[in-house]
PDB file of C-alpha atoms in Angstrom:
ATOM      1  CA  MET A  14      93.107 100.785  96.885  1.00 36.00           C
ATOM      2  CA  ASN A  15      95.394  98.014  95.680  1.00 39.00           C
ATOM      3  CA  TYR A  16      98.877  99.269  94.875  1.00 46.00           C
ATOM      4  CA  ARG A  17     100.981  96.237  93.977  1.00 58.00           C
ATOM      5  CA  HIS A  18     104.264  97.844  93.204  1.00 75.00           C
ATOM      6  CA  ALA A  19     105.453  95.635  90.371  1.00 75.00           C
ATOM      7  CA  TYR A  20     102.604  97.049  88.272  1.00 78.00           C
ATOM      8  CA  HIS A  21     103.386 100.665  89.123  1.00 86.00           C
ATOM      9  CA  ALA A  22     107.176 100.858  89.502  1.00 91.00           C
ATOM     10  CA  GLY A  23     108.649 103.948  87.913  1.00 95.00           C
ATOM     11  CA  ASN A  24     105.317 105.742  87.528  1.00 96.00           C
ATOM     12  CA  PHE A  25     104.796 109.424  88.364  1.00 97.00           C
ATOM     13  CA  ALA A  26     104.190 108.617  92.052  1.00 96.00           C
ATOM     14  CA  ASP A  27     107.475 106.735  92.269  1.00 97.00           C
ATOM     15  CA  VAL A  28     109.327 109.592  90.621  1.00 98.00           C
ATOM     16  CA  VAL A  29     108.059 112.153  93.137  1.00 98.00           C
ATOM     17  CA  LYS A  30     108.558 109.815  96.103  1.00 98.00           C
ATOM     18  CA  HIS A  31     112.088 108.892  95.097  1.00 98.00           C
ATOM     19  CA  VAL A  32     113.087 112.473  94.315  1.00 98.00           C
ATOM     20  CA  VAL A  33     112.022 113.457  97.847  1.00 98.00           C
ATOM     21  CA  LEU A  34     113.905 110.444  99.241  1.00 98.00           C
ATOM     22  CA  SER A  35     117.038 111.472  97.361  1.00 98.00           C
ATOM     23  CA  LEU A  36     116.842 115.064  98.599  1.00 98.00           C
ATOM     24  CA  LEU A  37     116.493 113.876 102.191  1.00 98.00           C
ATOM     25  CA  LEU A  38     119.454 111.524 101.884  1.00 98.00           C
ATOM     26  CA  ASP A  39     121.549 114.236 100.263  1.00 97.00           C
ATOM     27  CA  TYR A  40     120.886 116.445 103.277  1.00 98.00           C
ATOM     28  CA  LEU A  41     121.878 113.701 105.733  1.00 98.00           C
ATOM     29  CA  LYS A  42     125.172 113.271 103.873  1.00 98.00           C
ATOM     30  CA  GLN A  43     126.176 116.861 104.608  1.00 96.00           C
ATOM     31  CA  LYS A  44     127.525 115.688 107.976  1.00 97.00           C
ATOM     32  CA  ASP A  45     130.201 113.006 108.314  1.00 97.00           C
ATOM     33  CA  ARG A  46     128.311 111.167 111.047  1.00 98.00           C
ATOM     34  CA  ALA A  47     126.708 107.894 109.999  1.00 98.00           C
ATOM     35  CA  PHE A  48     122.972 107.592 109.470  1.00 98.00           C
ATOM     36  CA  ARG A  49     120.439 104.777 109.204  1.00 98.00           C
ATOM     37  CA  VAL A  50     117.700 104.357 106.602  1.00 98.00           C
ATOM     38  CA  LEU A  51     114.711 102.277 107.689  1.00 98.00           C
ATOM     39  CA  ASP A  52     112.473 101.287 104.759  1.00 97.00           C
ATOM     40  CA  THR A  53     109.341  99.746 106.275  1.00 96.00           C
ATOM     41  CA  HIS A  54     107.712  98.401 103.087  1.00 95.00           C
ATOM     42  CA  ALA A  55     110.745  97.754 100.925  1.00 95.00           C
ATOM     43  CA  GLY A  56     109.352  95.559  98.123  1.00 93.00           C
ATOM     44  CA  ILE A  57     111.731  93.618  95.894  1.00 94.00           C
ATOM     45  CA  GLY A  58     114.202  96.456  95.375  1.00 95.00           C
ATOM     46  CA  ARG A  59     114.624  96.263  91.593  1.00 96.00           C
ATOM     47  CA  TYR A  60     112.005  96.224  88.844  1.00 95.00           C
ATOM     48  CA  ASP A  61     112.241  95.129  85.229  1.00 94.00           C
ATOM     49  CA  PHE A  62     110.056  96.983  82.730  1.00 92.00           C
ATOM     50  CA  SER A  63     109.992  93.912  80.497  1.00 89.00           C
ATOM     51  CA  SER A  64     108.110  91.974  83.194  1.00 86.00           C
ATOM     52  CA  ALA A  65     104.505  90.948  82.644  1.00 83.00           C
ATOM     53  CA  GLU A  66     103.343  93.300  85.417  1.00 82.00           C
ATOM     54  CA  ALA A  67     105.093  96.370  84.011  1.00 83.00           C
ATOM     55  CA  GLN A  68     104.053  95.530  80.466  1.00 87.00           C
ATOM     56  CA  LYS A  69     100.413  95.198  81.532  1.00 86.00           C
ATOM     57  CA  THR A  70     100.169  98.790  82.792  1.00 86.00           C
ATOM     58  CA  GLY A  71     103.051 100.618  81.110  1.00 90.00           C
ATOM     59  CA  GLU A  72     102.818 103.220  83.880  1.00 92.00           C
ATOM     60  CA  TRP A  73     106.557 103.821  83.917  1.00 93.00           C
ATOM     61  CA  GLN A  74     106.267 105.451  80.500  1.00 95.00           C
ATOM     62  CA  GLY A  75     104.314 108.305  82.105  1.00 95.00           C
ATOM     63  CA  GLY A  76     106.819 108.580  84.924  1.00 96.00           C
ATOM     64  CA  ILE A  77     110.548 107.924  84.667  1.00 97.00           C
ATOM     65  CA  GLY A  78     110.123 107.381  80.915  1.00 96.00           C
ATOM     66  CA  ARG A  79     109.237 111.063  80.516  1.00 96.00           C
ATOM     67  CA  LEU A  80     111.954 112.312  82.827  1.00 97.00           C
ATOM     68  CA  ILE A  81     115.049 110.245  82.085  1.00 96.00           C
ATOM     69  CA  ASP A  82     116.159 112.141  78.948  1.00 94.00           C
ATOM     70  CA  ALA A  83     114.118 115.340  79.286  1.00 96.00           C
ATOM     71  CA  PRO A  84     115.908 118.704  79.066  1.00 96.00           C
ATOM     72  CA  ILE A  85     115.868 120.260  82.537  1.00 96.00           C
ATOM     73  CA  GLU A  86     116.971 123.694  83.650  1.00 95.00           C
ATOM     74  CA  LYS A  87     120.260 123.829  85.530  1.00 96.00           C
ATOM     75  CA  SER A  88     119.019 124.472  89.078  1.00 97.00           C
ATOM     76  CA  ALA A  89     116.508 121.629  88.987  1.00 98.00           C
ATOM     77  CA  ALA A  90     118.907 119.302  87.160  1.00 98.00           C
ATOM     78  CA  ALA A  91     121.427 119.602  89.999  1.00 98.00           C
ATOM     79  CA  LEU A  92     118.806 118.623  92.574  1.00 98.00           C
ATOM     80  CA  LEU A  93     117.491 115.737  90.460  1.00 98.00           C
ATOM     81  CA  ALA A  94     120.972 114.410  89.655  1.00 98.00           C
ATOM     82  CA  PRO A  95     121.357 111.979  92.610  1.00 98.00           C
ATOM     83  CA  TYR A  96     118.015 110.331  91.850  1.00 98.00           C
ATOM     84  CA  LEU A  97     118.648 110.109  88.111  1.00 98.00           C
ATOM     85  CA  GLU A  98     122.141 108.742  88.713  1.00 97.00           C
ATOM     86  CA  ALA A  99     120.615 105.944  90.798  1.00 98.00           C
ATOM     87  CA  VAL A 100     118.258 105.094  87.923  1.00 98.00           C
ATOM     88  CA  ARG A 101     120.994 105.284  85.302  1.00 97.00           C
ATOM     89  CA  SER A 102     123.224 102.988  87.358  1.00 97.00           C
ATOM     90  CA  LEU A 103     120.831 100.163  86.408  1.00 96.00           C
ATOM     91  CA  ASN A 104     120.703 101.237  82.761  1.00 96.00           C
ATOM     92  CA  PRO A 105     124.309 101.690  81.621  1.00 94.00           C
ATOM     93  CA  ASP A 106     123.350 101.420  77.945  1.00 93.00           C
ATOM     94  CA  GLY A 107     120.971 104.370  78.157  1.00 91.00           C
ATOM     95  CA  GLY A 108     117.199 104.626  78.282  1.00 90.00           C
ATOM     96  CA  VAL A 109     115.413 102.909  81.119  1.00 94.00           C
ATOM     97  CA  LYS A 110     114.719  99.177  81.187  1.00 95.00           C
ATOM     98  CA  LYS A 111     115.147  98.594  84.911  1.00 96.00           C
ATOM     99  CA  TYR A 112     114.131 100.702  87.872  1.00 97.00           C
ATOM    100  CA  PRO A 113     115.451 100.846  91.424  1.00 97.00           C
ATOM    101  CA  GLY A 114     112.983 100.692  94.292  1.00 96.00           C
ATOM    102  CA  SER A 115     113.493 102.788  97.392  1.00 97.00           C
ATOM    103  CA  PRO A 116     115.950 100.419  99.132  1.00 98.00           C
ATOM    104  CA  LEU A 117     118.189 100.304  96.078  1.00 98.00           C
ATOM    105  CA  ILE A 118     118.069 104.088  95.648  1.00 98.00           C
ATOM    106  CA  ALA A 119     118.957 104.531  99.308  1.00 98.00           C
ATOM    107  CA  ARG A 120     121.800 102.035  99.018  1.00 98.00           C
ATOM    108  CA  HIS A 121     123.160 103.745  95.911  1.00 97.00           C
ATOM    109  CA  LEU A 122     123.274 107.095  97.713  1.00 98.00           C
ATOM    110  CA  MET A 123     124.683 105.867 101.034  1.00 98.00           C
ATOM    111  CA  ARG A 124     128.301 106.229 102.095  1.00 98.00           C
ATOM    112  CA  LYS A 125     130.493 103.512 103.622  1.00 97.00           C
ATOM    113  CA  GLN A 126     129.538 104.513 107.184  1.00 98.00           C
ATOM    114  CA  ASP A 127     125.762 104.474 106.594  1.00 98.00           C
ATOM    115  CA  ARG A 128     123.384 101.544 107.046  1.00 98.00           C
ATOM    116  CA  LEU A 129     120.083 100.372 105.544  1.00 98.00           C
ATOM    117  CA  SER A 130     117.398  98.259 107.208  1.00 98.00           C
ATOM    118  CA  ALA A 131     114.989  97.008 104.532  1.00 97.00           C
ATOM    119  CA  ILE A 132     111.766  95.555 105.954  1.00 96.00           C
ATOM    120  CA  GLU A 133     109.447  93.407 103.843  1.00 94.00           C
ATOM    121  CA  LEU A 134     106.587  91.201 105.067  1.00 92.00           C
ATOM    122  CA  HIS A 135     105.833  89.232 101.873  1.00 91.00           C
ATOM    123  CA  GLY A 136     107.955  86.087 102.019  1.00 92.00           C
ATOM    124  CA  ALA A 137     108.782  85.769  98.317  1.00 91.00           C
ATOM    125  CA  ASP A 138     109.543  89.482  98.007  1.00 92.00           C
ATOM    126  CA  ALA A 139     111.738  89.419 101.104  1.00 94.00           C
ATOM    127  CA  ALA A 140     113.653  86.470  99.621  1.00 96.00           C
ATOM    128  CA  ARG A 141     114.265  88.395  96.394  1.00 95.00           C
ATOM    129  CA  LEU A 142     115.400  91.394  98.390  1.00 96.00           C
ATOM    130  CA  LYS A 143     117.833  89.251 100.394  1.00 97.00           C
ATOM    131  CA  THR A 144     119.265  87.889  97.162  1.00 98.00           C
ATOM    132  CA  LEU A 145     119.642  91.412  95.783  1.00 97.00           C
ATOM    133  CA  PHE A 146     121.654  92.519  98.811  1.00 98.00           C
ATOM    134  CA  ALA A 147     123.491  89.251  99.459  1.00 97.00           C
ATOM    135  CA  GLY A 148     126.967  89.916 100.837  1.00 97.00           C
ATOM    136  CA  ASP A 149     126.275  93.603 101.487  1.00 97.00           C
ATOM    137  CA  PHE A 150     127.280  94.196 105.097  1.00 97.00           C
ATOM    138  CA  GLN A 151     125.766  97.703 105.085  1.00 98.00           C
ATOM    139  CA  THR A 152     122.277  96.379 104.356  1.00 98.00           C
ATOM    140  CA  ARG A 153     120.087  94.170 106.502  1.00 98.00           C
ATOM    141  CA  VAL A 154     116.930  92.671 104.995  1.00 98.00           C
ATOM    142  CA  ILE A 155     114.320  91.625 107.547  1.00 97.00           C
ATOM    143  CA  GLU A 156     111.118  89.682 106.838  1.00 96.00           C
ATOM    144  CA  LEU A 157     108.733  91.516 109.142  1.00 95.00           C
ATOM    145  CA  ASP A 158     105.541  93.584 109.200  1.00 93.00           C
ATOM    146  CA  GLY A 159     106.722  97.121 108.530  1.00 93.00           C
ATOM    147  CA  TRP A 160     104.326  98.553 111.104  1.00 93.00           C
ATOM    148  CA  LEU A 161     105.989  96.437 113.803  1.00 93.00           C
ATOM    149  CA  ALA A 162     109.404  97.637 112.678  1.00 93.00           C
ATOM    150  CA  LEU A 163     108.492 101.159 113.773  1.00 93.00           C
ATOM    151  CA  GLY A 164     108.607  99.899 117.337  1.00 90.00           C
ATOM    152  CA  ALA A 165     111.241  97.197 117.154  1.00 90.00           C
ATOM    153  CA  HIS A 166     113.902  99.085 115.208  1.00 95.00           C
ATOM    154  CA  LEU A 167     113.671 102.625 116.564  1.00 95.00           C
ATOM    155  CA  PRO A 168     115.655 104.508 117.568  1.00 96.00           C
ATOM    156  CA  PRO A 169     118.641 103.319 115.505  1.00 96.00           C
ATOM    157  CA  LYS A 170     122.017 103.220 117.200  1.00 96.00           C
ATOM    158  CA  GLU A 171     123.283 105.922 114.813  1.00 96.00           C
ATOM    159  CA  LYS A 172     120.712 108.381 116.251  1.00 95.00           C
ATOM    160  CA  ARG A 173     120.517 109.992 112.785  1.00 97.00           C
ATOM    161  CA  GLY A 174     118.543 108.948 109.782  1.00 98.00           C
ATOM    162  CA  LEU A 175     115.372 108.527 107.817  1.00 98.00           C
ATOM    163  CA  VAL A 176     112.322 106.301 108.053  1.00 98.00           C
ATOM    164  CA  LEU A 177     110.417 105.732 104.801  1.00 98.00           C
ATOM    165  CA  ILE A 178     106.863 104.477 105.362  1.00 97.00           C
ATOM    166  CA  ASP A 179     105.436 103.441 102.004  1.00 93.00           C
ATOM    167  CA  PRO A 180     102.564 100.973 102.549  1.00 91.00           C
ATOM    168  CA  PRO A 181     100.880  99.301  99.554  1.00 86.00           C
ATOM    169  CA  PHE A 182      97.360 100.471 100.503  1.00 86.00           C
ATOM    170  CA  GLU A 183      96.008  96.976  99.901  1.00 80.00           C
ATOM    171  CA  GLU A 184      93.891  96.961 103.053  1.00 81.00           C
ATOM    172  CA  ALA A 185      91.314  99.292 104.545  1.00 84.00           C
ATOM    173  CA  GLY A 186      92.542 101.553 107.307  1.00 89.00           C
ATOM    174  CA  GLU A 187      95.999 102.328 105.923  1.00 92.00           C
ATOM    175  CA  PHE A 188      95.559 106.073 106.488  1.00 95.00           C
ATOM    176  CA  ASP A 189      94.762 105.414 110.141  1.00 95.00           C
ATOM    177  CA  ARG A 190      97.762 103.101 110.413  1.00 94.00           C
ATOM    178  CA  LEU A 191      99.975 105.815 108.923  1.00 95.00           C
ATOM    179  CA  VAL A 192      98.937 108.328 111.556  1.00 96.00           C
ATOM    180  CA  ASP A 193      99.139 105.828 114.405  1.00 95.00           C
ATOM    181  CA  GLY A 194     102.475 104.435 113.237  1.00 94.00           C
ATOM    182  CA  MET A 195     103.943 107.893 112.806  1.00 95.00           C
ATOM    183  CA  GLN A 196     102.878 108.974 116.287  1.00 95.00           C
ATOM    184  CA  LYS A 197     104.316 105.844 117.926  1.00 95.00           C
ATOM    185  CA  ALA A 198     107.561 106.118 115.987  1.00 96.00           C
ATOM    186  CA  HIS A 199     107.922 109.808 116.784  1.00 96.00           C
ATOM    187  CA  ARG A 200     107.526 109.100 120.495  1.00 95.00           C
ATOM    188  CA  ARG A 201     110.352 106.554 120.303  1.00 96.00           C
ATOM    189  CA  TRP A 202     112.590 108.705 118.127  1.00 97.00           C
ATOM    190  CA  PRO A 203     111.455 112.337 118.009  1.00 97.00           C
ATOM    191  CA  GLY A 204     114.588 113.537 116.235  1.00 96.00           C
ATOM    192  CA  GLY A 205     114.318 111.283 113.189  1.00 97.00           C
ATOM    193  CA  ILE A 206     113.181 112.286 109.717  1.00 98.00           C
ATOM    194  CA  TYR A 207     110.066 110.425 108.553  1.00 98.00           C
ATOM    195  CA  ALA A 208     108.629 110.325 105.030  1.00 98.00           C
ATOM    196  CA  LEU A 209     105.076 108.980 104.699  1.00 98.00           C
ATOM    197  CA  TRP A 210     103.783 108.197 101.208  1.00 97.00           C
ATOM    198  CA  TYR A 211     100.062 108.163 100.359  1.00 96.00           C
ATOM    199  CA  PRO A 212      97.905 107.867  97.206  1.00 95.00           C
ATOM    200  CA  ILE A 213      95.538 110.614  96.085  1.00 95.00           C
ATOM    201  CA  LYS A 214      92.395 108.760  95.130  1.00 92.00           C
ATOM    202  CA  ASP A 215      89.772 108.971  97.871  1.00 89.00           C
ATOM    203  CA  ARG A 216      89.603 112.729  98.500  1.00 89.00           C
ATOM    204  CA  LYS A 217      87.440 112.429 101.633  1.00 91.00           C
ATOM    205  CA  ALA A 218      89.918 109.988 103.159  1.00 92.00           C
ATOM    206  CA  ILE A 219      92.767 112.416 102.479  1.00 94.00           C
ATOM    207  CA  ILE A 220      90.917 115.309 104.131  1.00 95.00           C
ATOM    208  CA  ALA A 221      90.420 113.131 107.225  1.00 96.00           C
ATOM    209  CA  PHE A 222      94.067 111.994 107.075  1.00 96.00           C
ATOM    210  CA  ARG A 223      95.406 115.522 106.964  1.00 96.00           C
ATOM    211  CA  LYS A 224      93.090 116.576 109.810  1.00 96.00           C
ATOM    212  CA  ALA A 225      94.353 113.677 111.916  1.00 97.00           C
ATOM    213  CA  LEU A 226      97.946 114.675 111.197  1.00 96.00           C
ATOM    214  CA  LYS A 227      97.277 118.242 112.295  1.00 95.00           C
ATOM    215  CA  GLN A 228      95.832 116.910 115.537  1.00 95.00           C
ATOM    216  CA  SER A 229      98.608 114.359 116.095  1.00 94.00           C
ATOM    217  CA  GLY A 230     100.771 116.625 118.218  1.00 93.00           C
ATOM    218  CA  VAL A 231     103.833 116.038 116.036  1.00 95.00           C
ATOM    219  CA  PRO A 232     105.408 119.506 115.784  1.00 93.00           C
ATOM    220  CA  LYS A 233     106.948 119.647 112.268  1.00 96.00           C
ATOM    221  CA  LEU A 234     104.950 118.299 109.307  1.00 98.00           C
ATOM    222  CA  LEU A 235     105.386 119.290 105.669  1.00 98.00           C
ATOM    223  CA  ASP A 236     102.772 117.903 103.257  1.00 98.00           C
ATOM    224  CA  ILE A 237     103.627 117.471  99.568  1.00 98.00           C
ATOM    225  CA  GLU A 238     100.747 116.925  97.149  1.00 97.00           C
ATOM    226  CA  PHE A 239     101.298 116.160  93.470  1.00 98.00           C
ATOM    227  CA  GLU A 240      98.356 115.654  91.113  1.00 97.00           C
ATOM    228  CA  ILE A 241      98.619 114.673  87.454  1.00 97.00           C
ATOM    229  CA  ARG A 242      94.905 115.217  86.724  1.00 95.00           C
ATOM    230  CA  PRO A 243      91.743 116.463  88.441  1.00 94.00           C
ATOM    231  CA  ALA A 244      89.585 114.091  90.442  1.00 90.00           C
ATOM    232  CA  SER A 245      88.432 111.206  88.238  1.00 86.00           C
ATOM    233  CA  ARG A 246      84.829 110.032  88.063  1.00 83.00           C
ATOM    234  CA  GLU A 247      85.972 106.443  88.342  1.00 82.00           C
ATOM    235  CA  PRO A 248      88.425 105.434  91.090  1.00 78.00           C
ATOM    236  CA  SER A 249      91.905 106.250  89.828  1.00 88.00           C
ATOM    237  CA  LEU A 250      95.326 107.254  91.111  1.00 92.00           C
ATOM    238  CA  ASP A 251      95.089 110.962  90.308  1.00 95.00           C
ATOM    239  CA  GLY A 252      98.127 111.920  92.339  1.00 96.00           C
ATOM    240  CA  SER A 253     100.261 111.076  95.309  1.00 97.00           C
ATOM    241  CA  GLY A 254     101.540 112.777  98.400  1.00 97.00           C
ATOM    242  CA  MET A 255     104.258 112.620 101.005  1.00 98.00           C
ATOM    243  CA  VAL A 256     104.264 113.962 104.516  1.00 98.00           C
ATOM    244  CA  VAL A 257     107.750 114.681 105.835  1.00 98.00           C
ATOM    245  CA  VAL A 258     108.212 114.832 109.591  1.00 98.00           C
ATOM    246  CA  ASN A 259     111.166 116.941 110.752  1.00 97.00           C
ATOM    247  CA  PRO A 260     111.993 118.064 107.207  1.00 98.00           C
ATOM    248  CA  PRO A 261     115.450 119.572 106.674  1.00 97.00           C
ATOM    249  CA  PHE A 262     115.415 123.357 106.459  1.00 96.00           C
ATOM    250  CA  THR A 263     116.567 123.030 102.838  1.00 97.00           C
ATOM    251  CA  LEU A 264     113.731 120.784 101.666  1.00 98.00           C
ATOM    252  CA  GLU A 265     110.943 123.297 101.025  1.00 98.00           C
ATOM    253  CA  ARG A 266     113.209 125.540  98.955  1.00 98.00           C
ATOM    254  CA  GLU A 267     114.489 122.580  96.925  1.00 98.00           C
ATOM    255  CA  LEU A 268     111.002 121.245  96.294  1.00 98.00           C
ATOM    256  CA  ARG A 269     109.832 124.633  95.041  1.00 98.00           C
ATOM    257  CA  ILE A 270     112.519 124.287  92.385  1.00 98.00           C
ATOM    258  CA  VAL A 271     111.979 120.658  91.321  1.00 98.00           C
ATOM    259  CA  LEU A 272     108.207 120.170  91.690  1.00 98.00           C
ATOM    260  CA  PRO A 273     107.241 122.652  88.945  1.00 98.00           C
ATOM    261  CA  VAL A 274     109.648 120.880  86.598  1.00 98.00           C
ATOM    262  CA  LEU A 275     108.271 117.443  87.457  1.00 98.00           C
ATOM    263  CA  HIS A 276     104.705 118.696  87.133  1.00 98.00           C
ATOM    264  CA  ARG A 277     105.362 120.145  83.695  1.00 97.00           C
ATOM    265  CA  LEU A 278     106.709 116.774  82.548  1.00 97.00           C
ATOM    266  CA  LEU A 279     104.334 114.392  84.320  1.00 98.00           C
ATOM    267  CA  ALA A 280     100.886 116.049  84.535  1.00 97.00           C
ATOM    268  CA  VAL A 281      98.459 114.671  81.960  1.00 95.00           C
ATOM    269  CA  GLU A 282      95.270 116.709  82.337  1.00 92.00           C
ATOM    270  CA  LYS A 283      94.306 120.151  83.596  1.00 91.00           C
ATOM    271  CA  PRO A 284      93.436 121.408  86.124  1.00 92.00           C
ATOM    272  CA  ALA A 285      96.054 119.577  88.157  1.00 94.00           C
ATOM    273  CA  HIS A 286      98.225 121.074  90.828  1.00 95.00           C
ATOM    274  CA  TRP A 287     101.101 120.492  93.192  1.00 97.00           C
ATOM    275  CA  SER A 288     101.330 122.048  96.627  1.00 97.00           C
ATOM    276  CA  LEU A 289     103.463 122.327  99.743  1.00 98.00           C
ATOM    277  CA  GLU A 290     101.725 122.979 103.039  1.00 97.00           C
ATOM    278  CA  TRP A 291     102.937 122.982 106.608  1.00 97.00           C
ATOM    279  CA  LEU A 292     100.408 120.965 108.599  1.00 96.00           C
ATOM    280  CA  ALA A 293     102.374 121.791 111.746  1.00 94.00           C
ATOM    281  CA  GLY A 294     105.433 123.893 112.392  1.00 90.00           C
ATOM    282  CA  GLU A 295     106.747 126.422 109.868  1.00 69.00           C
TER     283      GLU A 295
END
């Protein structure tokens, strides 16, 4: 499955992924101690919905476009606020014309003592990312294969933090690489929080992926699945998921508040569902 992010920025999968990212960062900020964010497939960091790529698909209209000004009940609104504030910071005149990728969302939510390592293999994208964060001493942009970063950059000196693994799924074997990369990273830094994004398209591949995770030996795994439609006859991104390793004790409760709200706004065809399942642990 090809998932070139410039075509899909701000879509439903981004919304769910970035809401989870924001909740995890909010938890890390509850302690004064510094933390590190390692984004292994960082992209270009900021996306313009007037670009040719975004205009070709218009996927953002079914994602952040539906959420940005939607009425939301109080409990969910409070949990979504950090994420939406990060989006609105790029759109001071209202609406949504630009969208922050995961490194920019992380940077917006970090404090002065926290650090971001943004890893990007594609040379042109890494150059754009370096320009975006030029002069920012809290952010380091590294042109490197994100899978290699899981060995080279863990554990961080802060000994606290989050690793976001968000591969583009442009090559065969990405599910296997996710499991292998997660296991290797966990051995190097068992106390870190890891968030692994995956597309819901090939249902057989996902069944095998989840089975491999259960057999991985990693002790705490929470799987988040979010579908916007039932399985399509033709290959299509019908949903997305995230597996969180070492999830904060607050995360499941918070997701049970926000996911129904997001599903009501973003689902396009029934039957479609969202789910939370412990693959290991709780």
